[in-house]
XYZ file of C-alpha atoms in Angstrom:
733
model
C 121.537 165.259 181.683
C 124.188 163.737 183.933
C 127.646 163.744 182.343
C 126.167 165.436 179.254
C 124.345 162.224 178.261
C 127.665 160.398 177.867
C 126.898 156.640 177.754
C 128.979 153.968 179.447
C 129.554 150.564 177.877
C 130.332 147.138 179.288
C 131.519 144.100 177.383
C 128.929 141.314 177.471
C 130.200 138.390 179.511
C 129.915 135.939 176.618
C 131.954 138.260 174.336
C 134.933 138.832 176.642
C 136.842 135.946 175.093
C 136.414 137.394 171.594
C 137.578 140.840 172.756
C 140.620 139.257 174.395
C 141.502 137.483 171.128
C 141.115 140.732 169.174
C 143.374 142.568 171.625
C 145.996 139.854 171.326
C 145.894 139.973 167.524
C 145.988 143.798 167.486
C 149.207 143.866 169.499
C 150.984 142.005 166.707
C 149.633 144.212 163.909
C 150.706 147.610 162.617
C 147.569 148.064 160.528
C 144.045 147.206 161.712
C 141.194 146.878 159.207
C 137.638 147.164 160.564
C 134.808 146.077 158.255
C 131.391 145.946 159.965
C 128.236 146.721 157.961
C 128.329 149.919 155.871
C 125.769 151.875 157.902
C 125.572 153.918 161.125
C 125.300 150.832 163.313
C 128.299 149.282 161.576
C 130.281 152.501 162.025
C 129.517 152.482 165.761
C 130.682 148.863 166.004
C 133.949 149.831 164.315
C 134.508 152.659 166.817
C 133.726 150.433 169.804
C 136.043 147.672 168.586
C 138.835 150.196 168.007
C 138.306 151.536 171.527
C 138.218 148.109 173.193
C 141.355 146.766 171.539
C 143.282 149.912 172.498
C 144.130 150.735 168.903
C 145.851 154.013 169.788
C 149.241 154.203 168.125
C 148.095 151.748 165.468
C 146.922 152.630 161.978
C 143.199 151.881 161.914
C 141.433 151.558 158.567
C 137.690 151.486 157.878
C 136.771 149.112 155.066
C 133.423 149.521 153.303
C 131.942 147.124 150.785
C 128.436 146.751 149.472
C 128.539 143.034 148.680
C 130.548 140.044 149.841
C 132.272 139.020 146.632
C 136.014 138.515 146.199
C 136.464 141.434 143.796
C 134.528 143.891 145.972
C 136.290 142.894 149.200
C 139.774 143.077 147.688
C 138.955 146.428 146.100
C 137.698 147.803 149.432
C 140.787 146.638 151.313
C 142.958 148.266 148.628
C 141.184 151.599 149.192
C 140.442 151.831 152.937
C 138.932 154.898 154.601
C 139.241 156.564 157.987
C 136.654 155.994 160.724
C 133.699 158.330 160.232
C 133.191 160.232 163.488
C 130.033 162.041 162.387
C 128.317 158.818 161.370
C 129.293 157.324 164.747
C 127.872 160.388 166.513
C 124.571 160.055 164.621
C 124.234 156.435 165.720
C 125.075 157.326 169.331
C 122.458 160.074 169.295
C 119.788 157.683 168.019
C 120.713 155.095 170.627
C 120.611 157.613 173.482
C 117.327 159.140 172.290
C 115.735 155.694 172.122
C 116.846 154.923 175.660
C 115.803 158.289 177.056
C 112.292 157.619 175.788
C 112.031 153.863 176.278
C 113.785 153.548 179.629
C 111.790 156.360 181.221
C 108.297 155.954 179.763
C 108.214 152.134 179.971
C 108.487 152.005 183.819
C 105.702 154.588 183.944
C 103.498 152.213 181.944
C 104.437 149.379 184.308
C 103.253 151.489 187.215
C 100.066 152.807 185.599
C 98.962 149.900 183.369
C 100.877 146.620 183.777
C 104.392 145.216 183.873
C 106.129 144.144 180.705
C 104.877 147.011 178.548
C 107.274 149.131 176.555
C 107.271 152.488 174.834
C 109.612 153.511 172.055
C 110.465 156.679 170.209
C 109.509 155.078 166.862
C 107.551 152.029 167.996
C 104.889 154.059 169.829
C 104.375 156.343 166.828
C 103.863 153.281 164.602
C 101.174 151.999 166.990
C 99.574 155.442 166.971
C 99.372 155.345 163.164
C 97.510 152.012 163.378
C 95.194 153.316 166.121
C 94.479 156.540 164.224
C 93.531 154.538 161.127
C 91.192 152.334 163.214
C 89.550 155.425 164.721
C 89.134 156.832 161.208
C 87.446 153.583 160.118
C 85.128 153.633 163.166
C 84.128 157.246 162.471
C 83.501 156.567 158.812
C 79.876 156.868 157.660
C 79.275 155.142 154.296
C 77.593 157.237 151.649
C 75.423 155.742 148.954
C 76.191 156.370 145.292
C 75.229 154.764 142.009
C 77.302 153.853 138.980
C 75.602 153.812 135.598
C 77.105 151.730 132.795
C 75.864 151.775 129.202
C 76.392 148.781 126.890
C 76.777 150.216 123.388
C 77.344 149.086 119.805
C 78.752 151.099 116.921
C 79.205 150.460 113.218
C 82.332 148.407 113.921
C 82.658 145.529 116.406
C 83.025 144.745 119.219
C 80.241 146.013 121.520
C 81.663 147.923 124.476
C 80.767 149.530 127.785
C 80.989 153.178 128.855
C 80.636 154.619 132.364
C 78.627 157.753 133.233
C 81.276 160.457 133.692
C 79.586 163.898 133.746
C 76.129 165.446 134.106
C 75.669 168.981 132.782
C 79.428 169.299 132.409
C 80.162 168.443 136.041
C 81.461 165.235 137.575
C 78.578 162.758 137.812
C 77.189 162.236 141.303
C 74.168 159.944 141.537
C 73.295 159.557 145.216
C 70.190 157.351 145.394
C 67.997 154.891 143.529
C 65.366 157.508 142.664
C 67.882 159.738 140.909
C 69.357 156.711 139.168
C 65.957 155.538 137.928
C 65.105 159.001 136.601
C 68.395 159.127 134.692
C 67.831 155.663 133.212
C 64.355 156.638 132.054
C 65.572 159.856 130.381
C 68.588 158.158 128.794
C 66.377 155.550 127.109
C 64.829 158.478 125.214
C 68.186 160.103 124.351
C 70.442 159.312 121.373
C 74.011 158.215 122.177
C 76.452 160.114 119.951
C 80.253 159.799 119.818
C 81.598 163.177 120.925
C 85.376 162.803 120.956
C 87.789 159.975 120.145
C 91.354 160.278 121.401
C 94.041 157.742 120.618
C 97.569 158.151 121.889
C 100.638 156.109 122.620
C 101.636 155.919 126.288
C 104.695 154.449 127.925
C 105.188 152.879 131.328
C 108.722 152.975 132.684
C 110.180 150.351 135.035
C 110.528 150.879 138.768
C 113.988 151.474 140.244
C 115.834 148.597 141.925
C 114.850 147.807 145.488
C 115.457 149.874 148.586
C 114.844 148.143 151.919
C 111.305 149.405 152.335
C 110.329 148.640 148.737
C 111.754 145.114 149.064
C 109.729 144.539 152.232
C 106.574 145.866 150.565
C 106.972 143.804 147.412
C 107.953 140.606 149.253
C 104.804 141.046 151.344
C 102.570 141.519 148.280
C 104.118 138.911 145.983
C 105.613 136.316 148.329
C 103.529 136.730 151.482
C 106.702 137.361 153.542
C 106.619 139.391 156.729
C 109.135 142.240 156.937
C 111.086 140.240 159.524
C 111.234 137.165 157.286
C 112.256 139.245 154.276
C 115.211 140.716 156.149
C 116.230 137.333 157.565
C 116.296 135.691 154.113
C 118.014 138.726 152.567
C 120.676 138.646 155.300
C 121.492 135.059 154.376
C 121.712 135.923 150.666
C 124.021 138.842 151.501
C 126.296 136.911 153.868
C 126.708 134.049 151.426
C 125.239 130.771 150.207
C 127.283 127.653 149.478
C 127.477 127.154 145.706
C 129.407 123.884 145.493
C 133.009 124.210 144.350
C 132.826 128.009 144.442
C 132.233 127.921 148.171
C 130.188 130.598 149.938
C 129.079 133.419 147.628
C 127.307 136.608 148.655
C 124.471 136.844 146.146
C 123.071 140.327 146.812
C 124.349 143.726 147.861
C 123.778 145.160 151.336
C 120.061 144.957 152.144
C 119.663 147.980 154.477
C 119.558 150.972 152.187
C 117.296 153.806 151.081
C 119.323 154.576 147.957
C 118.509 153.631 144.351
C 122.056 154.329 143.125
C 123.742 151.602 141.054
C 127.473 151.104 140.544
C 128.771 151.713 137.014
C 130.127 148.169 136.674
C 126.773 146.652 137.692
C 124.966 148.764 135.081
C 127.321 147.512 132.364
C 126.771 143.882 133.407
C 122.979 144.299 133.422
C 122.965 145.945 129.982
C 125.193 143.188 128.589
C 122.790 140.530 129.896
C 119.729 142.334 128.464
C 121.339 142.757 125.050
C 122.410 139.101 124.865
C 119.160 137.587 126.148
C 116.354 139.951 125.078
C 117.746 141.784 122.072
C 118.376 145.424 121.156
C 114.667 146.400 121.247
C 114.669 145.940 125.006
C 117.916 147.820 125.693
C 117.779 151.625 126.199
C 120.300 153.777 124.354
C 121.938 154.659 127.659
C 121.749 153.307 131.230
C 118.800 154.342 133.364
C 119.585 156.590 136.335
C 117.108 156.902 139.206
C 116.926 159.867 141.546
C 117.069 159.392 145.306
C 114.547 161.045 147.610
C 115.682 164.018 149.676
C 115.936 161.908 152.848
C 117.960 159.046 151.352
C 121.396 158.633 152.946
C 122.948 157.204 149.755
C 125.682 155.548 151.788
C 125.542 152.507 149.551
C 123.751 151.105 146.530
C 120.259 149.815 145.943
C 119.625 146.117 146.593
C 120.722 144.160 143.523
C 122.431 140.884 142.584
C 126.117 141.133 143.453
C 126.979 139.482 140.133
C 124.985 138.769 136.977
C 126.863 135.472 136.696
C 124.508 133.757 139.155
C 121.116 133.525 137.469
C 118.327 132.407 139.793
C 117.370 129.317 137.773
C 121.026 128.213 137.486
C 121.550 128.103 141.262
C 118.004 127.168 142.334
C 119.112 123.735 143.550
C 121.572 125.399 145.962
C 118.973 127.692 147.543
C 116.079 127.082 149.886
C 112.665 127.838 148.419
C 112.437 131.143 150.315
C 115.965 132.147 149.281
C 115.253 131.364 145.631
C 111.976 133.303 145.546
C 113.467 136.406 147.170
C 116.640 136.259 145.068
C 114.564 135.910 141.898
C 112.462 138.919 142.941
C 115.595 141.031 143.470
C 117.167 139.777 140.230
C 114.063 140.439 138.093
C 113.488 143.904 139.540
C 117.102 144.918 138.895
C 117.205 143.581 135.326
C 113.819 145.167 134.512
C 114.990 148.522 135.884
C 117.486 148.762 133.002
C 115.071 147.801 130.214
C 112.964 149.853 127.796
C 109.452 150.994 128.775
C 106.288 149.054 127.979
C 104.264 150.758 125.223
C 100.456 150.956 125.111
C 97.849 152.228 122.688
C 95.374 154.090 124.874
C 91.951 155.030 123.539
C 89.431 157.345 125.206
C 85.917 157.746 123.764
C 83.510 160.378 125.109
C 79.830 159.813 124.302
C 77.022 162.346 124.771
C 73.470 161.375 125.713
C 71.208 164.286 126.618
C 72.765 166.155 129.550
C 75.074 163.219 130.280
C 78.530 162.320 129.074
C 79.739 158.714 129.169
C 83.383 157.694 128.853
C 84.979 154.472 127.647
C 88.693 153.816 128.008
C 90.847 151.009 126.722
C 94.551 150.299 126.813
C 96.295 147.661 124.707
C 99.972 146.757 125.041
C 101.896 147.035 121.778
C 105.385 146.380 123.190
C 105.966 144.568 126.511
C 109.332 146.145 127.328
C 110.423 145.536 130.918
C 107.157 143.719 131.763
C 108.453 140.495 130.196
C 110.764 140.318 133.215
C 108.943 142.069 136.050
C 105.754 143.945 136.943
C 105.348 145.642 140.304
C 102.630 144.277 142.574
C 99.704 146.471 143.578
C 97.648 146.685 146.737
C 94.118 145.299 146.459
C 91.853 148.318 146.823
C 88.877 146.104 147.519
C 86.502 147.805 145.051
C 86.458 144.862 142.688
C 86.226 147.157 139.660
C 87.779 146.122 136.376
C 90.598 148.268 135.051
C 90.978 149.513 131.497
C 94.045 147.421 130.615
C 93.443 144.886 127.849
C 90.053 146.351 126.905
C 89.788 146.665 123.105
C 87.510 149.440 121.877
C 86.012 149.538 118.348
C 87.073 152.001 115.675
C 84.519 154.813 115.955
C 84.130 158.186 114.283
C 83.155 161.454 115.921
C 79.392 162.229 115.635
C 78.669 158.535 114.993
C 75.358 157.308 116.407
C 75.535 154.338 118.745
C 72.960 151.693 119.567
C 72.086 151.389 123.282
C 72.010 147.714 124.207
C 71.469 148.085 127.963
C 71.760 150.458 130.908
C 73.036 148.918 134.127
C 72.604 150.935 137.341
C 74.676 149.634 140.277
C 74.352 150.666 143.905
C 77.640 151.365 145.676
C 78.767 152.704 149.037
C 81.895 154.680 149.791
C 84.476 152.593 151.645
C 86.527 153.539 154.714
C 90.296 153.733 154.371
C 91.767 150.218 154.491
C 93.620 148.881 157.505
C 97.364 148.682 157.091
C 99.113 145.606 155.779
C 102.803 145.112 156.553
C 103.567 146.533 153.105
C 101.402 149.643 153.465
C 102.530 150.293 157.040
C 106.181 150.204 155.961
C 105.271 152.595 153.137
C 103.468 154.895 155.593
C 106.472 154.955 157.926
C 108.840 155.629 155.037
C 106.705 158.387 153.500
C 106.401 160.119 156.871
C 110.142 159.833 157.594
C 109.606 157.535 160.591
C 112.467 155.135 161.301
C 115.108 153.932 158.884
C 115.549 150.867 156.616
C 117.305 148.979 159.397
C 114.379 149.491 161.809
C 111.189 148.711 159.859
C 111.185 144.939 160.419
C 111.983 145.323 164.134
C 109.185 147.889 164.581
C 106.578 145.601 163.008
C 107.714 142.643 165.117
C 107.828 144.612 168.382
C 104.323 146.068 168.157
C 102.985 142.533 167.688
C 105.184 140.979 170.392
C 104.004 143.634 172.865
C 100.403 142.856 171.846
C 99.722 146.449 170.815
C 98.517 145.267 167.403
C 97.610 141.945 165.841
C 97.916 140.837 162.235
C 94.657 139.236 161.104
C 94.109 138.227 157.484
C 97.254 140.242 156.702
C 95.783 143.461 158.168
C 96.832 145.277 161.343
C 94.194 145.691 164.055
C 95.049 147.618 167.228
C 94.364 145.664 170.399
C 92.513 147.142 173.371
C 95.897 147.385 175.054
C 97.377 149.218 172.072
C 94.508 151.725 172.022
C 94.743 152.280 175.789
C 98.519 152.802 175.834
C 98.390 155.051 172.767
C 95.647 157.166 174.351
C 97.697 157.562 177.547
C 100.879 158.436 175.659
C 99.232 160.904 173.269
C 97.657 162.776 176.194
C 100.826 162.868 178.270
C 103.573 162.946 175.617
C 101.963 164.725 172.643
C 105.291 165.894 171.223
C 106.984 162.484 171.294
C 103.892 160.805 169.754
C 103.640 163.375 166.967
C 104.494 161.946 163.538
C 106.030 165.194 162.254
C 108.204 165.620 165.368
C 109.506 162.042 165.130
C 110.349 162.638 161.467
C 112.178 165.861 162.396
C 114.393 163.870 164.785
C 115.366 161.599 161.894
C 116.358 164.706 159.921
C 118.451 165.904 162.856
C 120.290 162.571 162.905
C 121.055 163.067 159.210
C 122.426 166.532 159.968
C 124.660 165.116 162.722
C 126.041 162.610 160.207
C 126.682 165.444 157.785
C 128.495 167.437 160.496
C 125.961 170.298 160.487
C 124.880 169.982 164.150
C 126.275 168.361 167.315
C 125.110 165.377 169.320
C 124.961 167.180 172.686
C 122.960 170.119 171.333
C 120.402 167.739 169.825
C 120.019 165.735 173.041
C 119.622 168.849 175.185
C 117.050 170.305 172.818
C 115.047 167.091 173.036
C 115.425 166.259 176.718
C 114.580 169.517 178.504
C 110.905 169.600 177.416
C 110.722 165.790 177.624
C 111.784 165.843 181.283
C 108.986 168.325 182.065
C 106.412 166.104 180.342
C 107.758 163.072 182.188
C 107.437 164.704 185.638
C 103.936 165.890 184.827
C 102.913 162.424 183.556
C 104.156 160.730 186.742
C 101.692 162.833 188.698
C 98.799 163.125 186.263
C 98.704 160.019 184.033
C 95.602 157.951 184.640
C 96.367 154.890 186.792
C 94.556 152.126 184.946
C 95.659 149.479 187.455
C 93.715 151.115 190.269
C 90.845 152.327 188.165
C 87.483 150.670 188.810
C 84.483 151.714 186.731
C 81.118 150.950 188.423
C 78.453 149.067 186.453
C 74.773 148.249 187.023
C 75.575 144.515 187.057
C 75.705 142.423 190.207
C 77.944 139.503 191.112
C 76.205 136.188 190.520
C 78.090 134.682 193.476
C 77.723 137.241 196.265
C 75.378 139.938 194.925
C 77.885 142.774 195.221
C 78.190 145.346 192.391
C 80.506 144.396 189.535
C 83.178 146.849 188.372
C 85.211 147.131 185.164
C 88.945 146.611 185.657
C 91.887 146.347 183.327
C 94.018 143.211 183.251
C 96.717 141.616 181.146
C 94.151 140.648 178.482
C 92.169 143.901 178.522
C 88.933 144.848 180.231
C 87.122 142.410 182.494
C 84.349 142.420 185.095
C 85.366 141.859 188.710
C 83.414 141.695 191.932
C 83.773 144.852 194.028
C 83.870 142.592 197.098
C 87.399 141.410 196.199
C 89.312 139.717 197.844
C 86.393 138.171 199.768
C 84.839 137.310 196.391
C 87.148 136.654 193.436
C 84.482 136.274 190.768
C 85.456 137.668 187.340
C 83.901 137.616 183.874
C 85.076 138.447 180.383
C 83.300 141.401 178.808
C 82.238 142.660 175.430
C 80.847 145.989 174.258
C 77.648 146.427 172.256
C 77.162 148.787 169.309
C 76.653 151.706 171.705
C 79.881 150.938 173.563
C 78.116 149.633 176.672
C 79.821 146.815 178.564
C 78.105 143.435 178.713
C 79.273 140.047 180.032
C 80.787 138.081 177.162
C 79.210 134.798 176.217
C 81.640 131.867 176.502
C 83.293 131.480 173.112
C 82.872 127.862 172.104
C 82.688 126.834 168.454
C 82.015 123.143 167.850
C 84.280 121.474 165.297
C 84.218 118.182 163.374
C 87.331 117.047 165.264
C 86.592 114.069 167.506
C 87.943 113.790 171.048
C 90.632 111.079 171.076
C 89.543 110.012 174.568
C 85.741 109.788 174.386
C 84.846 110.380 170.724
C 82.629 113.400 171.295
C 83.151 116.559 169.181
C 85.843 119.005 170.247
C 85.016 122.736 170.483
C 87.228 125.825 170.078
C 87.342 127.604 173.435
C 89.149 130.665 174.733
C 91.441 130.375 177.717
C 93.994 132.482 179.531
C 96.622 131.831 176.889
C 94.375 131.956 173.822
C 92.368 129.424 171.828
C 92.373 125.673 172.524
C 90.242 122.618 171.754
C 88.187 121.287 174.634
C 85.907 118.248 174.707
C 82.178 119.070 174.564
C 81.736 116.282 177.116
C 83.209 118.518 179.850
C 83.150 118.087 182.867
C 82.878 114.294 182.368
C 85.758 114.439 179.858
C 88.409 117.083 180.503
C 90.523 116.409 177.418
C 92.085 119.527 175.865
C 94.348 119.972 172.832
C 96.517 122.943 171.881
C 95.757 124.481 168.495
C 97.464 126.575 165.860
C 95.625 129.345 163.973
C 96.356 130.053 160.314
C 96.143 133.528 158.730
C 92.405 133.049 158.097
C 91.695 132.190 161.742
C 91.073 128.467 161.131
C 92.373 126.162 163.870
C 94.251 122.887 163.546
C 95.270 120.657 166.458
C 98.934 120.772 167.450
C 99.972 117.172 167.838
C 102.410 116.345 170.576
C 105.662 115.013 169.125
C 106.785 111.706 170.602
C 110.502 111.865 171.385
C 112.902 108.932 171.666
C 113.722 110.016 175.222
C 112.451 107.767 177.998
C 110.944 109.172 181.189
C 113.503 109.029 183.999
C 110.719 108.300 186.495
C 108.632 105.568 184.794
C 110.363 104.681 181.514
C 107.513 105.658 179.185
C 108.233 107.889 176.116
C 108.445 111.629 176.725
C 106.291 113.989 174.619
C 107.388 117.382 173.295
C 104.869 119.861 174.677
C 104.540 123.633 174.750
C 103.944 125.618 177.887
C 103.891 129.239 179.020
C 107.702 129.383 179.006
C 108.298 127.452 175.780
C 108.746 123.768 174.845
C 109.327 121.062 177.450
C 109.291 117.282 177.706
C 106.343 115.758 179.552
C 105.755 112.098 180.315
C 103.209 110.356 178.056
C 101.946 108.643 181.189
C 100.368 111.887 182.467
C 98.399 112.252 184.748
C 99.719 109.095 186.475
C 103.297 110.299 185.943
C 103.846 114.064 186.041
C 107.563 114.090 185.290
C 108.705 117.004 183.083
C 112.058 118.380 181.929
C 113.254 121.286 179.820
C 114.034 120.579 176.197
C 115.985 121.936 173.288
C 116.645 120.696 169.740
C 119.737 119.118 168.249
C 121.201 119.923 164.834
C 118.626 117.751 163.037
C 115.714 119.408 164.830
C 115.015 116.418 167.079
C 114.118 117.042 170.709
C 116.848 116.691 173.292
C 116.989 117.276 177.005
C 118.783 120.308 178.359
C 120.684 118.872 181.300
C 121.088 121.310 184.183
C 124.543 122.825 184.714
C 126.171 121.182 187.743
C 128.051 123.334 190.263
C 130.704 122.685 192.915
C 128.140 123.423 195.627
C 126.905 120.316 197.451
C 123.346 119.785 198.628
C 123.182 120.299 202.393
C 120.501 117.592 202.651
C 121.867 114.678 200.599
C 125.405 115.709 199.569
C 124.852 115.492 195.806
C 125.938 118.384 193.530
C 123.565 121.301 193.172
C 122.564 122.296 189.613
C 121.682 125.687 188.100
C 118.058 125.561 187.048
C 115.573 128.140 185.791
C 112.137 128.732 187.163
C 109.349 131.225 186.877
C 111.279 133.848 188.819
C 114.701 133.255 187.323
C 117.658 130.936 188.035
C 118.013 128.930 191.270
C 120.071 126.031 192.638
C 118.272 122.691 192.740
C 119.558 119.331 193.907
C 120.658 117.060 191.060
C 119.009 114.219 192.982
C 115.523 115.536 192.149
C 112.855 114.159 192.512
C 114.221 112.055 195.386
C 115.712 115.202 196.944
C 113.760 118.414 196.333
C 116.117 120.823 198.056
C 116.386 124.246 196.351
C 118.402 127.379 197.174
C 117.848 130.909 195.858
C 120.733 132.463 193.936
C 121.641 135.832 195.396
C 121.948 138.762 192.994
C 125.537 139.162 191.779
C 126.520 135.637 192.788
């Protein structure tokens, strides 16, 4: 609570030149126009820029526009606003809250679990949601049930199927094969009579244009894009794409929004396009208006094309494949949102048979409406059951007798709730009020980068590390890990923006109980680093008892006689949760070793999967691999560069190591020369020459160069490898 949580800011070294140029330009101007993004973060940038360039005494204008087109920009400059202090305060509050949590819990995790971990006010709650779902799946006990389907024929074709719906007037519940068999036997003796026939016209209205979360969900379902990729491609479409003689054109409106509002001019353009291209039957009598949710900020519009003049197919040649697909998705959704509903004839037939009632439903489209342009994607529920759409039922009369063609009993089991996809996790966060449109993609990336969750076959699985950290945080910071509490903080930020409450009051209200939890956790949180769980297993090398420890890759077995004996083993847990030594994971492939011809096998190493020769230890050839979304591995071939080895003259190979790509001599192991690498504008490998300094080597007199190693930057002689002199760089130097 020092200085009432007032943050201090420093200009990043690499941005000092830009700030100096802005200051110089501001001195010559009477009016200053600031136009960062139209959201809280953009508002904060505007305030910081105004502060840095000493804009006092100048007239400062805030310019807001929702798309980067000439008309919109000129209109915004013609009608500038004042800086929004409340919006700035809301962003500052969020930033300070995130740092209060992250900067104080993360070091605690370093101390108790391992270095490099992080906690976050929103990130940790997202991981908890994934872990809670996994626990729910593990607790789930499948229950048997049986479906019963009757194939029937009436006086008019075609034959059709009806599903058992009720028994004795109550919802049908057939729980085992015996009950199913008894029903089948009795039904074969019962007449099937049409009880009620209901035909009605139903309409399906289009979805509103995209918000950020809905765009991320739909791009995941339809295009297979991650949330991060969706936002990256959308950013490019918003900032502008070169369209030949027209130059750079911003194709979509601002892509961080939770509003479904549409500007009046855009509605007119969309309706004009629909009328001209699809006809009056597809155009509603008046524009469609969609209602925002209670938590939507409505600072700017929904995501839509910035102009209807740029049809996706017309500019396809100017876009990358990803840009075209996302732009087309946004275009189609927006156009469809202003079209007439799809119309269906829906038929429901109830059939009585003894104490049972069967139901058949069919739905046939009579007018496609908006669906000729766009239909929203749906999550696969995994039940494999056919829907009613497109099923044509015969014309039947009430009290008509039907002929039973067959009765098909089918055993089923209830299914656990599905694991989250990127789309459903974004939806879960949005529905619970966790995070904001600008944060979803970053949250999903961070929880994977920190190895708290992994995405496998497009589903999120919590890692052992994620479960461990979540368990520790829930026990020690129950308030901060509570979904409802995190959502309430988002509401408080909204109230700060609206001027209803103050930043300082909000921070004090949060921090006082948080500080108490933090002090208690420092003393009481379980120290996983030092924890050793005894087992009944003995060390195969020295006979000492083995203990379970926690390391960077999760649980492992270690000899209790460490450091005298450093034997370790990977572990697995059986169905009862008991720890057992893991069998070495080697899966033989049909890939031949390029050195000895024997088959290569997929093995697990410290840094993940790799291909190793089955002829080991005679042949020690290994090859890095890449895993696709289905877990299949393919060898990663080393790219031959056109750079010659400075030590022996042979070609250098582009390789990947723990710290990224590097150039290694193709003559390895005879020549072990390596150098850091980057890529030029065409994507070809290039060397990254070290930055020379004015400091001379005290051993050979050549210039010293700034190099980077495992523990950060250092000075190394430019005469390496002839001279291997190195000097540590002191902090602050």
